[in-house]
Phi, psi and omega in degrees: 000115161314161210263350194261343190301300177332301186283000170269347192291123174303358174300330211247125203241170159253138189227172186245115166263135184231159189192129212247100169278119197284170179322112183083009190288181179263114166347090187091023123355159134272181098217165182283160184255199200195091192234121195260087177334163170277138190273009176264336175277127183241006173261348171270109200260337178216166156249010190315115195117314188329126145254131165252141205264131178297166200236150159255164180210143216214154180283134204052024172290005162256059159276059188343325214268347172258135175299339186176114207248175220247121182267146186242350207196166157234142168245163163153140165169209203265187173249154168226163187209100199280166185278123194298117213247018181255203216264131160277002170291335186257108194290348180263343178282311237259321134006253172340308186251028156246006185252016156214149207225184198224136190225095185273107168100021197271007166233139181272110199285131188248005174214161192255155173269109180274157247197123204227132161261128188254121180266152181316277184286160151290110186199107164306301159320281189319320184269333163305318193273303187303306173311294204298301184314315194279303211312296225285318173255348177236072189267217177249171187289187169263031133267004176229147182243172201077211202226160153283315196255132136226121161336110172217066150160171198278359184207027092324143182202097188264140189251157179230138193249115189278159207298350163321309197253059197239353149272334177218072181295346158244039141286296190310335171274327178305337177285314204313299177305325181271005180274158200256149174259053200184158180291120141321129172220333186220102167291288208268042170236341143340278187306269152032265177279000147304310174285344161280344175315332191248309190280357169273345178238318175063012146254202208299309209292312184273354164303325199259327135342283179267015168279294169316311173306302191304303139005278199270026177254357159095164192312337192293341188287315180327323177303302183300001168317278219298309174314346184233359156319343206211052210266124193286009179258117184279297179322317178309316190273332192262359175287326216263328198272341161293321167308313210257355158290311222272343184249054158065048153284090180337307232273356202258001203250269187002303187279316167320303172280017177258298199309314169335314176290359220267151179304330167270119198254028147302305186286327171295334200262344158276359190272290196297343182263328160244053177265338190283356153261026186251045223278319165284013183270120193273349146306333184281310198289324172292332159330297197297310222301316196294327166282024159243026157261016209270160162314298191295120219268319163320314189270316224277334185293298158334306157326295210290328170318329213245344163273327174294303181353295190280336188097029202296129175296343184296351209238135210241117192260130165237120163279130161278125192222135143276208179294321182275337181134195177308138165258329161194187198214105165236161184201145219243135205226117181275133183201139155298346167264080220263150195197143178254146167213107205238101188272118137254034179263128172079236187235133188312168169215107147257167191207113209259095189290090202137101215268326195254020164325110165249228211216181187265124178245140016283150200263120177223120202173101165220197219189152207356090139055038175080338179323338191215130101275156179210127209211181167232116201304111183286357193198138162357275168340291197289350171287327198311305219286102185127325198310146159228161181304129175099000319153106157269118143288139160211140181253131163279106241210149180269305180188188181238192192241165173285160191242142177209187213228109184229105197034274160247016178244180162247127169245174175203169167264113197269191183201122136250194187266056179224339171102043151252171195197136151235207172209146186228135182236164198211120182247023144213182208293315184293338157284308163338318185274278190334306141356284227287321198266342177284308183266086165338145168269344156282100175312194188199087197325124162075003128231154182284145201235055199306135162259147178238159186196150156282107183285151171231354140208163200197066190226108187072039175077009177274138143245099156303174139199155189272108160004113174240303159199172196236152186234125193278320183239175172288002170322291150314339175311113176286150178306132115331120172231118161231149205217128151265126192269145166310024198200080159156129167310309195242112189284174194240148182249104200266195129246032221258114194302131185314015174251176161333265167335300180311279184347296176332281191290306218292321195283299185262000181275125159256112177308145168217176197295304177339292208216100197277019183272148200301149176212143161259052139049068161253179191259147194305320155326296173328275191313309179313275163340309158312302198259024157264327163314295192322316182287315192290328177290324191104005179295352181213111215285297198312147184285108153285143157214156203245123165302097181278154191264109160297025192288324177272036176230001165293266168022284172264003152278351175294292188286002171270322185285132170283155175299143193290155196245325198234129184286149195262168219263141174288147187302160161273020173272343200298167170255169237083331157309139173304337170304323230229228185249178198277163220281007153312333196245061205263155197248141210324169170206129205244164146238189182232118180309142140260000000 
């Protein structure tokens, strides 16, 4: 195929791909893109499906008129596109937002974004007395080399971000800005005025502040702590008890799990983020546990954030993989409160709060224009469909025919309520008795038996199947799944156990030799997209919901704001100020070179 047949295929669109490289990143960073058709292109109506071919990408890398730009990053995967959640009468909005999708972790940093301390003056003392502090307190382990901090000019400071915080690099600058640039001599006149600092302003913003400061003066601070563990300010007392959990104060986990209980659920749920610095306390864990059972969808969510953080074995992780790697992750959470919750934040997610969430039955249900359906077999016939010898049935059956004696086994005529039939035989005495005691000779108005059996023949509409067990209710019953692939004529016919979770993998799993079980290769969107139809048809009782990716209003607030010409300057709130403590002690301010 020629590069111009390609570019007439209606499969094939021209996109703008955009991407936010966060603060510090590294050779081989993730982040998510952002891929918009062109507004000159007027024939591409969706992207739905969407593969980007890799891409390299550079600052003004869409900028026709430069010849060429510096590559910082690579892009390419799949596209997603979460399910549109506006007025479906307005068609033109509804347009607009299939022609831009998200490609979650598809870009790749191939160069690092380095991270600079700029000092007001020149001062070689100064910058050498700032390094020695961030190194000393925020240093690297001992297995990774080189500093956090290096002096390399009388007004430079260059930073390295160690692999602790290399997952969330801006926790490190958020400690970085709130650290005194100079050796401590008295903690507990530090801590002090930070806690008046919060009863003298008393909101959220100098709480979290002055949560930081305190944080980034280091474990030595915790004894100076301890005194404000019991503050008659309940905000106040659960900011001093976030502090002194995140700087290993054991004793802090007691007053935390007393808090766990409170009538509010603001407080529990700050109660569950800082339970996640406590990983070795097993009261604390049994806390979270308990809290993913909360009424409150904020604490139960929170909890679970906070046992993943750590590996909590309770939480049962499966990764879905394709040729390229993970494609997502579900993970099955025992909560009484059952909820789908679907992340294109990070590395994809769903998170099934119920691990055996099934579904309302009966299941009737289909999606992009029929391609998928899914249903739960009302009749014999529609269970039929597909079976081959060797093959597990499970039949919806009403009742049976009289048992007769056919060489050593006992058959009947199974009915279902539609006026359908097979036969089923039970060849030793313990099926024979289930046969006989399981199955009414009499229907039973409005119920129903799933049979389950091996066929053993399925020739001209006949069905055997050799007897396994009987079920009193449709529960258990697998989905009929049928799926037409856009590359393919003839839909294909599945089977799939009646849960989320099955359901889940079964949409995204690409078979291998390893692990050869059916799968359709759907895309992590795809799947997001199945099982928000499913909810909005009523096929899934538990409330979904979808974590949406802000890149694209990150994006565009990017391209609207000019790049800053001055770095910026700390409030006059801050602490350090003369208002505060004395004004030597004013806290670090960082950029990111360019």
């Amino acid at each position: 195929m020629t590069p111009q047949r390609l570019m007439r295929d209606p499969r094939t669109a021209l996109v703008r791909v955009s991407g936010l490289i966060p603060p510090g990143a590294t050779p081989g960073t993730k982040f998510d893109l952002l891929v918009e058709a062109l507004p000159e292109d007027t024939e591409t109506t969706s992207l739905a499906g969407g593969q980007l071919w890799q891409t390299s990408l550079g600052v003004f890398g869409d900028d026709t008129q430069l010849p060429a730009v510096r590559q910082l990053a690579l892009g390419r995967g799949p596209v997603y596109i979460s399910p549109f959640d506006g007025d479906p009468a307005d068609e033109a909005a509804h347009r607009q937002y299939m022609r831009q999708a998200v490609i979650v972790g598809g870009g790749v940093a191939s160069a690092p974004r380095r991270l600079e301390i700029i000092l007001n003056q020149p001062s070689w003392a100064r910058a050498r007395v700032i390094s020695d502090v961030i190194n000393e307190r925020f240093r690297m382990a001992p297995n990774e080399a080189g500093i956090t901090a290096n002096a390399v000019g009388p007004l430079r400071i260059e930073l390295s971000v160690p692999r602790r915080y290399q997952d969330n690099p801006k926790h490190l600058l958020d400690l970085l800005g709130h650290t005194y640039p100079y050796p401590i001599d008295n903690l507990q006149a530090k801590v002090d005025a930070m806690v008046q600092w919060m009863q003298r302003d008393g909101d959220a913003e100098v709480r979290r502040r002055a949560t930081l400061v305190i944080k980034a003066l280091g474990r030595t601070a915790a004894p100076a702590l301890q005194q404000y563990y019991d503050h008659d300010d309940l905000a106040i007392r659960l900011a001093v008890l976030d502090a002194g959990a995140y700087l290993g104060d054991e004793t802090t986990g007691d007053r935390l799990i007393a808090l766990a209980k409170d009538d509010q659920a603001p407080t529990r749920s700050a109660v569950a983020q800082s339970l996640v610095h406590l990983p070795r306390n097993m009261r604390a864990t049994a806390a979270l546990r308990d809290l993913l059972s909360d009424a409150d969808r904020d604490v139960r969510m929170a909890a679970y954030q906070s046992l993943a953080t750590h590996g909590d074995p309770l939480i049962d992780s499966l990764a879905v993989r394709d040729l390229d790697g993970v494609k997502f992750i579900i993970d099955r959470v025992p909560s009484e409160q059952p909820m789908v919750h679907i992340s294109a934040r990070g590395t994809p997610r769903i998170v099934l709060f119920g691990p055996h969430q099934g579904f309302r039955q009966p299941v009737v249900a289909s999606m992009w224009n029929n391609r998928m359906s899914m249903q739960s077999p009302l009749s014999i016939a529609q269970a039929a469909q597909g079976l081959e010898l060797g093959n597990t049935a499970f039949l919806p059956v009403t009742h049976r025919g009289a048992t007769r004696r056919e060489g050593d086994a006992a058959v009947a005529t199974l009915h279902d309520a539609r006026g359908g039939t097979a036969r089923v035989r039970a060849s030793n005495q313990a099926a024979a008795e289930l046969l006989q005691s399981s199955l009414p000779e009499t229907p039973d108005p409005g119920k129903r038996y799933a049979v389950r059996g091996r066929v053993v023949e399925n020739l001209a509409g006949r069905l055997t199947l050799e007897l396994l067990s009987v079920d009193d209710t449709l529960t258990h019953m697998p989905l009929s799944v049928f799926y037409r692939s856009p590359f393919e004529a003839r839909p294909t016919v599945h089977r799939v156990a009646p849960t989320v979770a099955t359901l889940a993998f079964f949409l995204a799993h690409y078979p291998t030799m390893d692990q050869p079980q059916e799968g359709l290769n759907l895309t992590f969107g795809e799947v997001a997209d199945a099982l928000h139809q499913l909810n909005r048809q009523g096929a899934i009782p538990a409330p979904v919901e979808l974590d949406l990716s802000p890149l694209a209003r990150m994006v565009a607030d990017q391209r609207q704001d000019a790049a800053p010409t001055q770095r910026p300057e700390t409030d006059g709130s801050a602490p350090g100020r003369p208002d505060t403590v004395p004004s030597d002690a004013e806290v670090l301010s960082t950029r990111e070179s360019r």
